[in-house]
Amino acid sequence: MCKLAVFASGNGSNFQSIIDAIEGGQLQATCEVLICDQPSAKVLERAEKANIPAFVFKIKDFENKSAFERAILEKLRDYDVHFIALAGYMRLIGPTLLEAYEHKIVNIHPSLLPAFPGLDAIGQAFRAGVKVTGVTIHYVDSGMDTGPIIAQQAVEISDDETEESLRKKIHTVEHVLYPQTLAHVFEKNKQEASNK
Ligand code: GRF
């Protein structure tokens, strides 16, 4: 069984969809731990409710990013974590974690990458006036929303769309696509490990 850590900074609706999929048996994994960088994030309440250990690491408590990530890494090792899912984690992953979890970190981004990387991708797409945007799940590398793409789903922007209604549509897609894609990734990893 894949031991997962979720990293999040905010609301955590994607964290919720992952733990719900585990609970419902659609995702064969365990969520061992939540890593958060914001002490007031709502995702922490969700973890508490679900009885998932959660740890807050504030970057300003550390000398530099490498020390920050080394502390996180230690926690991940305590929980024997195999895989990391970023779910609204508002920080770039640095070399310390990338090297320790090579090809084992995935992210969800609310646009059809490579279009609209970075902050507020939904607002960016809305303001650009595109007729189609969507959701991307990708492996994480050192860039901002640049790693190899695993899955994408398009979302149409209708003529009477508001930014708020688009946001809702995107989140609805995310909450299905992320657990589904993680299930495929974990299955593929399992097969590759058993072929070795
Ligand atoms: C999602 O739109 C995700 O694609 C992006 O950040 C948002 C997090 O939302 N990376 P939530 O905190 O999971 O509700």
Coordinates of N, CA and C and ligand atoms in Angstrom, one line a residue:
M1 N 0.8 -1.2 0.0 CA 0.0 0.0 0.0 C 0.9 1.2 0.0
C2 N 0.6 2.2 -0.9 CA 1.3 3.4 -1.0 C 1.1 4.3 0.2
K3 N 2.2 4.7 0.8 CA 2.1 5.7 2.0 C 2.3 7.1 1.4
L4 N 1.2 7.9 1.6 CA 1.2 9.2 0.9 C 1.3 10.3 2.0
A5 N 2.0 11.4 1.6 CA 1.9 12.7 2.4 C 1.3 13.7 1.4
V6 N 0.4 14.5 2.0 CA -0.1 15.6 1.2 C 0.5 16.9 1.8
F7 N 0.9 17.8 0.9 CA 1.4 19.1 1.3 C 0.3 20.1 0.8
A8 N -0.1 21.0 1.7 CA -1.1 22.0 1.4 C -0.9 23.3 2.2
S9 N -1.4 24.4 1.6 CA -1.2 25.7 2.3 C -2.6 26.4 2.6
G10 N -3.7 25.8 2.1 CA -4.9 26.7 2.2 C -6.1 25.9 2.6
N11 N -7.2 26.0 1.8 CA -8.5 25.4 2.1 C -8.4 23.9 2.2
G12 N -7.8 23.3 1.3 CA -7.6 21.8 1.4 C -8.8 21.0 0.8
S13 N -9.5 21.6 -0.1 CA -10.6 20.7 -0.7 C -10.0 19.6 -1.5
N14 N -8.9 19.7 -2.1 CA -8.2 18.6 -2.8 C -7.7 17.6 -1.8
F15 N -7.1 18.0 -0.7 CA -6.7 17.1 0.4 C -8.0 16.3 0.8
Q16 N -9.1 17.0 1.0 CA -10.3 16.3 1.4 C -10.7 15.2 0.3
S17 N -10.6 15.6 -1.0 CA -11.1 14.6 -2.0 C -10.1 13.4 -2.0
I18 N -8.9 13.6 -1.7 CA -7.9 12.5 -1.6 C -8.3 11.6 -0.4
I19 N -8.5 12.1 0.7 CA -8.7 11.3 1.9 C -10.1 10.6 1.8
D20 N -11.0 11.3 1.1 CA -12.4 10.7 0.9 C -12.3 9.5 0.0
A21 N -11.4 9.7 -1.1 CA -11.3 8.6 -2.0 C -10.6 7.4 -1.3
I22 N -9.7 7.6 -0.4 CA -9.0 6.5 0.3 C -10.0 5.8 1.2
E23 N -10.8 6.7 1.9 CA -11.8 6.1 2.8 C -12.9 5.3 2.0
G24 N -13.2 5.8 0.8 CA -14.2 5.2 0.0 C -13.7 4.0 -0.8
G25 N -12.4 3.7 -0.7 CA -11.8 2.5 -1.4 C -11.5 2.8 -2.8
Q26 N -11.6 4.0 -3.3 CA -11.3 4.3 -4.7 C -9.8 4.5 -4.9
L27 N -9.1 4.8 -3.8 CA -7.7 5.0 -3.9 C -7.0 4.1 -2.9
Q28 N -6.2 3.2 -3.5 CA -5.5 2.2 -2.6 C -4.2 2.9 -2.1
A29 N -4.3 3.5 -0.9 CA -3.2 4.2 -0.3 C -3.6 4.5 1.1
T30 N -2.6 5.0 1.8 CA -2.9 5.6 3.1 C -2.3 7.0 3.2
C31 N -3.1 7.9 3.7 CA -2.6 9.3 3.9 C -1.9 9.3 5.3
E32 N -0.6 9.3 5.3 CA 0.1 9.2 6.6 C 0.2 10.5 7.3
V33 N 0.3 11.6 6.5 CA 0.6 12.8 7.2 C 0.3 14.0 6.2
L34 N -0.1 15.1 6.9 CA -0.3 16.4 6.1 C 0.8 17.3 6.5
I35 N 1.4 17.9 5.5 CA 2.5 18.9 5.8 C 1.9 20.3 5.3
C36 N 2.0 21.3 6.2 CA 1.4 22.6 5.9 C 2.4 23.6 6.3
D37 N 2.3 24.8 5.5 CA 3.3 25.9 5.8 C 2.5 27.1 6.4
Q38 N 1.2 27.0 6.6 CA 0.4 28.1 7.1 C -0.4 27.7 8.3
P39 N 0.0 28.3 9.5 CA -0.6 27.8 10.8 C -2.2 28.0 10.8
S40 N -2.7 29.0 10.0 CA -4.1 29.2 10.1 C -4.9 28.6 8.9
A41 N -4.3 27.7 8.2 CA -4.9 27.1 7.0 C -6.1 26.2 7.4
K42 N -7.2 26.3 6.7 CA -8.3 25.4 6.9 C -8.0 23.9 6.8
V43 N -7.1 23.6 5.9 CA -6.7 22.2 5.7 C -6.4 21.5 7.0
L44 N -5.8 22.3 8.0 CA -5.4 21.7 9.3 C -6.7 21.2 10.0
E45 N -7.8 21.9 9.9 CA -9.0 21.4 10.6 C -9.5 20.1 9.9
R46 N -9.4 20.1 8.6 CA -9.8 18.9 7.9 C -9.0 17.7 8.3
A47 N -7.7 17.9 8.5 CA -6.8 16.8 9.0 C -7.2 16.3 10.4
E48 N -7.4 17.3 11.2 CA -7.8 16.9 12.6 C -9.1 16.1 12.6
K49 N -10.1 16.6 11.8 CA -11.3 15.8 11.8 C -11.2 14.4 11.3
A50 N -10.2 14.2 10.4 CA -10.0 12.9 9.8 C -8.9 12.1 10.5
N51 N -8.5 12.7 11.6 CA -7.5 12.0 12.4 C -6.2 11.7 11.7
I52 N -5.8 12.6 10.9 CA -4.5 12.5 10.1 C -3.5 13.4 10.8
P53 N -2.3 12.9 11.1 CA -1.3 13.7 11.8 C -0.9 14.9 10.8
A54 N -0.9 16.1 11.4 CA -0.6 17.3 10.6 C 0.5 18.1 11.3
F55 N 1.4 18.6 10.4 CA 2.6 19.3 11.0 C 2.7 20.6 10.2
V56 N 2.9 21.7 10.9 CA 3.1 23.0 10.3 C 4.6 23.3 10.4
F57 N 5.2 23.6 9.2 CA 6.6 24.1 9.1 C 6.5 25.5 8.5
K58 N 7.0 26.4 9.4 CA 7.0 27.8 8.9 C 8.4 28.2 8.4
I59 N 8.5 28.6 7.2 CA 9.8 28.9 6.5 C 10.6 29.8 7.4
K60 N 10.0 30.8 8.0 CA 10.7 31.8 8.8 C 11.4 31.3 10.1
D61 N 11.0 30.1 10.5 CA 11.6 29.4 11.6 C 12.9 28.8 11.3
F62 N 13.3 28.8 10.0 CA 14.5 28.0 9.6 C 15.5 29.0 9.0
E63 N 16.7 28.6 9.0 CA 17.8 29.4 8.5 C 17.7 29.7 7.0
N64 N 17.3 28.6 6.3 CA 17.2 28.8 4.8 C 16.2 27.7 4.3
K65 N 16.0 27.7 3.0 CA 15.0 26.7 2.5 C 15.5 25.2 2.6
S66 N 16.8 25.1 2.5 CA 17.3 23.7 2.6 C 17.1 23.2 4.1
A67 N 17.3 24.0 5.1 CA 17.0 23.5 6.5 C 15.5 23.3 6.7
F68 N 14.7 24.1 6.1 CA 13.2 23.9 6.1 C 12.9 22.6 5.5
E69 N 13.4 22.3 4.4 CA 13.1 21.0 3.7 C 13.7 19.8 4.4
R70 N 14.9 20.0 5.0 CA 15.5 18.9 5.7 C 14.6 18.5 6.9
A71 N 14.0 19.5 7.6 CA 13.1 19.2 8.7 C 11.8 18.5 8.2
I72 N 11.3 18.9 7.1 CA 10.1 18.2 6.5 C 10.5 16.8 6.1
L73 N 11.7 16.6 5.5 CA 12.1 15.3 5.1 C 12.3 14.3 6.3
E74 N 12.7 14.8 7.4 CA 12.9 14.0 8.6 C 11.5 13.5 9.0
K75 N 10.5 14.4 8.9 CA 9.1 14.0 9.3 C 8.6 13.0 8.3
L76 N 8.9 13.2 7.1 CA 8.4 12.2 6.1 C 9.0 10.8 6.3
R77 N 10.3 10.8 6.7 CA 10.9 9.5 7.0 C 10.4 8.9 8.3
D78 N 10.0 9.7 9.2 CA 9.4 9.2 10.5 C 8.1 8.4 10.1
Y79 N 7.4 8.9 9.1 CA 6.2 8.2 8.7 C 6.3 7.3 7.5
D80 N 7.6 7.1 7.1 CA 7.9 6.1 6.0 C 7.1 6.5 4.7
V81 N 7.0 7.8 4.4 CA 6.3 8.2 3.3 C 6.9 7.8 1.9
H82 N 6.1 7.3 1.0 CA 6.6 6.9 -0.3 C 6.4 7.9 -1.4
F83 N 5.3 8.7 -1.2 CA 4.9 9.5 -2.3 C 4.3 10.9 -1.7
I84 N 4.5 12.0 -2.5 CA 4.0 13.3 -2.0 C 3.0 13.8 -3.0
A85 N 1.8 14.2 -2.6 CA 0.9 14.9 -3.4 C 0.8 16.4 -3.0
L86 N 1.1 17.3 -3.9 CA 0.9 18.7 -3.5 C -0.5 19.1 -3.9
A87 N -1.2 19.8 -2.9 CA -2.6 20.1 -3.1 C -2.8 21.5 -2.7
G88 N -2.5 22.5 -3.5 CA -2.5 23.9 -3.1 C -1.4 24.2 -2.2
Y89 N -0.2 23.7 -2.4 CA 1.0 24.0 -1.6 C 1.7 25.1 -2.4
M90 N 1.7 26.3 -1.7 CA 2.1 27.5 -2.4 C 3.6 27.8 -2.4
R91 N 4.4 26.7 -2.5 CA 5.9 26.9 -2.5 C 6.5 26.0 -3.6
L92 N 7.6 26.5 -4.1 CA 8.4 25.6 -5.0 C 9.1 24.6 -4.2
I93 N 9.2 23.4 -4.7 CA 9.9 22.3 -4.0 C 11.4 22.4 -4.4
G94 N 12.2 22.4 -3.4 CA 13.7 22.6 -3.6 C 14.4 21.3 -3.8
P95 N 15.7 21.4 -4.0 CA 16.5 20.2 -4.3 C 16.5 19.1 -3.2
T96 N 16.4 19.5 -2.0 CA 16.4 18.6 -0.9 C 15.3 17.5 -1.0
L97 N 14.1 18.0 -1.2 CA 13.0 17.1 -1.4 C 12.9 16.5 -2.7
L98 N 13.3 17.2 -3.8 CA 13.3 16.7 -5.1 C 14.2 15.5 -5.3
E99 N 15.4 15.6 -4.6 CA 16.3 14.5 -4.7 C 15.9 13.3 -3.9
A100 N 15.3 13.5 -2.8 CA 14.8 12.4 -1.9 C 13.6 11.7 -2.5
Y101 N 12.8 12.4 -3.2 CA 11.5 11.9 -3.7 C 11.5 12.0 -5.3
E102 N 12.6 11.6 -5.9 CA 12.6 11.7 -7.4 C 11.5 11.0 -8.1
H103 N 10.7 11.7 -8.9 CA 9.6 11.1 -9.6 C 8.5 10.6 -8.7
K104 N 8.5 11.1 -7.5 CA 7.5 10.7 -6.5 C 6.7 11.8 -5.9
I105 N 6.8 13.0 -6.6 CA 6.0 14.2 -6.2 C 5.1 14.6 -7.3
V106 N 3.8 14.7 -7.0 CA 2.9 15.2 -8.1 C 2.2 16.4 -7.6
N107 N 1.7 17.2 -8.6 CA 1.0 18.5 -8.3 C -0.2 18.6 -9.1
I108 N -1.2 19.3 -8.6 CA -2.4 19.6 -9.4 C -2.4 21.1 -9.6
H109 N -2.7 21.5 -10.9 CA -2.7 22.9 -11.3 C -4.0 23.2 -12.0
P110 N -4.7 24.3 -11.7 CA -6.0 24.6 -12.3 C -5.9 25.3 -13.6
S111 N -5.2 24.8 -14.6 CA -5.2 25.2 -16.0 C -4.7 24.1 -16.8
L112 N -4.8 24.3 -18.2 CA -4.2 23.3 -19.1 C -2.8 23.7 -19.3
L113 N -1.9 23.2 -18.5 CA -0.5 23.6 -18.7 C 0.0 23.2 -20.1
P114 N 0.9 23.9 -20.7 CA 1.7 25.0 -20.2 C 1.0 26.3 -20.1
A115 N -0.3 26.4 -20.4 CA -1.0 27.7 -20.4 C -1.2 28.1 -18.9
F116 N -1.0 29.3 -18.6 CA -1.4 29.9 -17.3 C -0.7 29.2 -16.1
P117 N 0.6 29.1 -16.1 CA 1.3 28.6 -14.9 C 1.3 29.7 -13.8
G118 N 1.7 29.3 -12.6 CA 1.8 30.2 -11.5 C 0.6 30.5 -10.8
L119 N 0.6 31.7 -10.1 CA -0.5 32.1 -9.2 C -1.8 32.4 -10.0
D120 N -2.9 32.1 -9.4 CA -4.3 32.5 -9.9 C -4.5 32.1 -11.3
A121 N -4.3 30.8 -11.6 CA -4.4 30.4 -13.0 C -5.9 30.5 -13.5
I122 N -6.8 30.3 -12.6 CA -8.2 30.4 -13.0 C -8.5 31.8 -13.4
G123 N -8.1 32.8 -12.6 CA -8.3 34.2 -12.9 C -7.6 34.6 -14.2
Q124 N -6.4 34.1 -14.3 CA -5.6 34.4 -15.6 C -6.3 33.9 -16.8
A125 N -6.9 32.7 -16.7 CA -7.6 32.1 -17.9 C -8.9 32.9 -18.2
F126 N -9.6 33.3 -17.1 CA -10.8 34.0 -17.2 C -10.5 35.4 -17.9
R127 N -9.5 36.1 -17.4 CA -9.2 37.4 -17.9 C -8.7 37.4 -19.3
A128 N -8.0 36.2 -19.7 CA -7.5 36.1 -21.1 C -8.6 35.9 -22.1
G129 N -9.8 35.5 -21.6 CA -10.9 35.3 -22.5 C -10.9 34.0 -23.3
V130 N -10.1 33.0 -22.8 CA -10.1 31.7 -23.5 C -11.4 31.0 -23.4
K131 N -11.7 30.1 -24.3 CA -13.0 29.4 -24.3 C -12.8 28.1 -23.6
V132 N -11.6 27.6 -23.5 CA -11.3 26.3 -22.8 C -10.2 26.5 -21.9
T133 N -10.3 26.0 -20.6 CA -9.2 25.9 -19.7 C -9.3 24.5 -19.1
G134 N -8.8 24.3 -17.9 CA -8.9 22.9 -17.4 C -8.0 22.7 -16.2
V135 N -7.7 21.4 -16.0 CA -6.9 21.0 -14.9 C -5.8 20.1 -15.3
T136 N -4.6 20.2 -14.7 CA -3.5 19.4 -15.1 C -2.9 18.7 -13.8
I137 N -2.6 17.5 -14.0 CA -1.8 16.8 -12.9 C -0.4 16.5 -13.5
H138 N 0.6 16.8 -12.8 CA 2.0 16.6 -13.3 C 3.0 16.3 -12.3
Y139 N 4.1 15.6 -12.7 CA 5.2 15.4 -11.8 C 5.9 16.7 -11.5
V140 N 6.4 16.8 -10.4 CA 7.1 18.1 -10.0 C 8.5 18.0 -10.3
D141 N 9.0 19.1 -10.9 CA 10.4 19.3 -11.0 C 10.8 20.7 -10.4
S142 N 12.0 21.2 -10.7 CA 12.4 22.4 -10.0 C 11.7 23.7 -10.5
G143 N 11.0 23.6 -11.6 CA 10.3 24.8 -12.1 C 9.0 25.0 -11.5
M144 N 8.4 26.2 -12.0 CA 7.0 26.5 -11.5 C 6.0 25.9 -12.5
D145 N 5.4 24.8 -12.0 CA 4.3 24.1 -12.8 C 4.8 23.6 -14.2
T146 N 6.1 23.0 -14.1 CA 6.7 22.6 -15.4 C 6.9 21.1 -15.6
G147 N 6.8 20.3 -14.6 CA 7.2 18.9 -14.8 C 6.3 18.1 -15.8
P148 N 6.7 16.9 -16.1 CA 6.0 16.1 -17.1 C 4.5 15.9 -16.7
I149 N 3.7 16.1 -17.7 CA 2.2 16.0 -17.5 C 1.8 14.5 -17.4
I150 N 0.9 14.3 -16.5 CA 0.4 12.9 -16.3 C -1.1 12.9 -16.8
A151 N -1.9 13.9 -16.5 CA -3.3 13.8 -16.9 C -3.8 15.3 -17.0
Q152 N -4.7 15.4 -18.0 CA -5.4 16.8 -18.1 C -6.9 16.6 -18.4
Q153 N -7.6 17.5 -18.0 CA -9.1 17.5 -18.3 C -9.5 18.9 -18.7
A154 N -10.2 19.1 -19.8 CA -10.6 20.4 -20.2 C -11.9 20.8 -19.5
V155 N -12.0 22.1 -19.4 CA -13.3 22.7 -18.8 C -13.6 23.9 -19.8
E156 N -14.9 23.8 -20.3 CA -15.3 24.9 -21.2 C -15.7 26.1 -20.4
I157 N -15.4 27.3 -21.0 CA -15.8 28.6 -20.4 C -17.0 29.1 -21.3
S158 N -18.2 29.1 -20.7 CA -19.4 29.5 -21.4 C -19.4 31.0 -21.5
D159 N -20.3 31.5 -22.4 CA -20.4 33.0 -22.7 C -20.9 33.7 -21.4
D160 N -21.7 33.1 -20.6 CA -22.2 33.8 -19.4 C -21.4 33.4 -18.1
E161 N -20.2 32.8 -18.3 CA -19.4 32.3 -17.2 C -18.9 33.5 -16.3
T162 N -18.9 33.4 -15.0 CA -18.3 34.3 -14.1 C -17.0 33.7 -13.6
E163 N -16.1 34.5 -13.0 CA -14.9 33.9 -12.5 C -15.3 32.9 -11.4
E164 N -16.3 33.2 -10.6 CA -16.7 32.4 -9.5 C -17.3 31.0 -10.0
S165 N -18.1 31.1 -11.1 CA -18.7 29.8 -11.6 C -17.6 29.0 -12.2
L166 N -16.6 29.6 -12.8 CA -15.5 28.9 -13.4 C -14.7 28.2 -12.3
R167 N -14.5 28.9 -11.3 CA -13.7 28.4 -10.1 C -14.4 27.1 -9.6
K168 N -15.7 27.2 -9.5 CA -16.5 26.0 -9.0 C -16.4 24.8 -10.0
K169 N -16.5 25.1 -11.3 CA -16.4 24.0 -12.3 C -15.0 23.4 -12.2
I170 N -13.9 24.2 -12.1 CA -12.6 23.7 -12.1 C -12.4 22.8 -10.8
H171 N -12.9 23.3 -9.7 CA -12.7 22.5 -8.4 C -13.5 21.1 -8.5
T172 N -14.6 21.2 -9.2 CA -15.4 19.9 -9.3 C -14.6 18.9 -10.1
V173 N -14.0 19.4 -11.2 CA -13.1 18.5 -12.0 C -11.9 18.0 -11.2
E174 N -11.3 18.9 -10.5 CA -10.1 18.6 -9.7 C -10.4 17.4 -8.7
H175 N -11.6 17.5 -8.0 CA -11.8 16.6 -6.9 C -12.1 15.2 -7.4
V176 N -12.3 15.0 -8.7 CA -12.4 13.7 -9.3 C -11.1 13.2 -9.9
L177 N -10.5 14.2 -10.7 CA -9.3 13.9 -11.4 C -8.1 13.5 -10.6
Y178 N -8.0 14.3 -9.5 CA -6.7 14.1 -8.7 C -6.7 12.6 -8.0
P179 N -7.7 12.2 -7.3 CA -7.7 10.9 -6.7 C -7.6 9.8 -7.8
Q180 N -8.3 10.0 -8.9 CA -8.2 9.0 -10.0 C -6.8 8.9 -10.6
T181 N -6.2 10.0 -10.8 CA -4.8 10.0 -11.4 C -3.8 9.4 -10.4
L182 N -4.0 9.8 -9.1 CA -3.1 9.2 -8.1 C -3.2 7.7 -8.1
A183 N -4.5 7.2 -8.3 CA -4.7 5.8 -8.3 C -3.9 5.1 -9.4
H184 N -3.9 5.8 -10.6 CA -3.2 5.2 -11.8 C -1.7 5.3 -11.5
V185 N -1.2 6.4 -11.0 CA 0.2 6.5 -10.7 C 0.7 5.5 -9.7
F186 N -0.1 5.2 -8.7 CA 0.3 4.3 -7.6 C 0.3 2.8 -8.2
E187 N -0.7 2.6 -9.1 CA -0.8 1.2 -9.7 C 0.5 1.0 -10.6
K188 N 0.8 2.0 -11.4 CA 1.9 1.9 -12.3 C 3.2 1.7 -11.5
N189 N 3.4 2.4 -10.4 CA 4.6 2.3 -9.5 C 4.7 0.9 -9.0
K190 N 3.5 0.4 -8.6 CA 3.5 -1.0 -8.0 C 3.9 -2.0 -9.0
Q191 N 3.4 -1.9 -10.2 CA 3.7 -2.8 -11.3 C 5.2 -2.7 -11.6
E192 N 5.7 -1.5 -11.7 CA 7.1 -1.3 -12.0 C 8.0 -1.9 -11.0
A193 N 7.6 -1.8 -9.7 CA 8.4 -2.3 -8.6 C 8.4 -3.8 -8.6
S194 N 7.2 -4.4 -9.0 CA 7.2 -5.9 -9.0 C 7.9 -6.5 -10.3
N195 N 8.1 -5.7 -11.3 CA 8.8 -6.1 -12.5 C 10.4 -6.1 -12.3
K196 N 10.8 -5.4 -11.2 CA 12.2 -5.3 -11.0 C 12.9 -6.6 -10.5
Ligands
GRF1 C1 -6.4 24.1 -6.5 O1 -7.1 24.8 -7.5 C2 -5.2 23.5 -7.0 O2 -5.3 23.2 -8.4 C3 -4.1 24.6 -6.9 O3 -4.5 25.2 -5.6 C4 -5.9 25.0 -5.4 C5 -6.0 24.4 -4.0 O4 -7.4 24.3 -3.6 N1 -2.8 24.1 -6.9 P1 -7.7 23.5 -2.3 O5 -6.9 24.2 -1.1 O6 -7.4 22.1 -2.5 O7 -9.2 23.8 -2.1

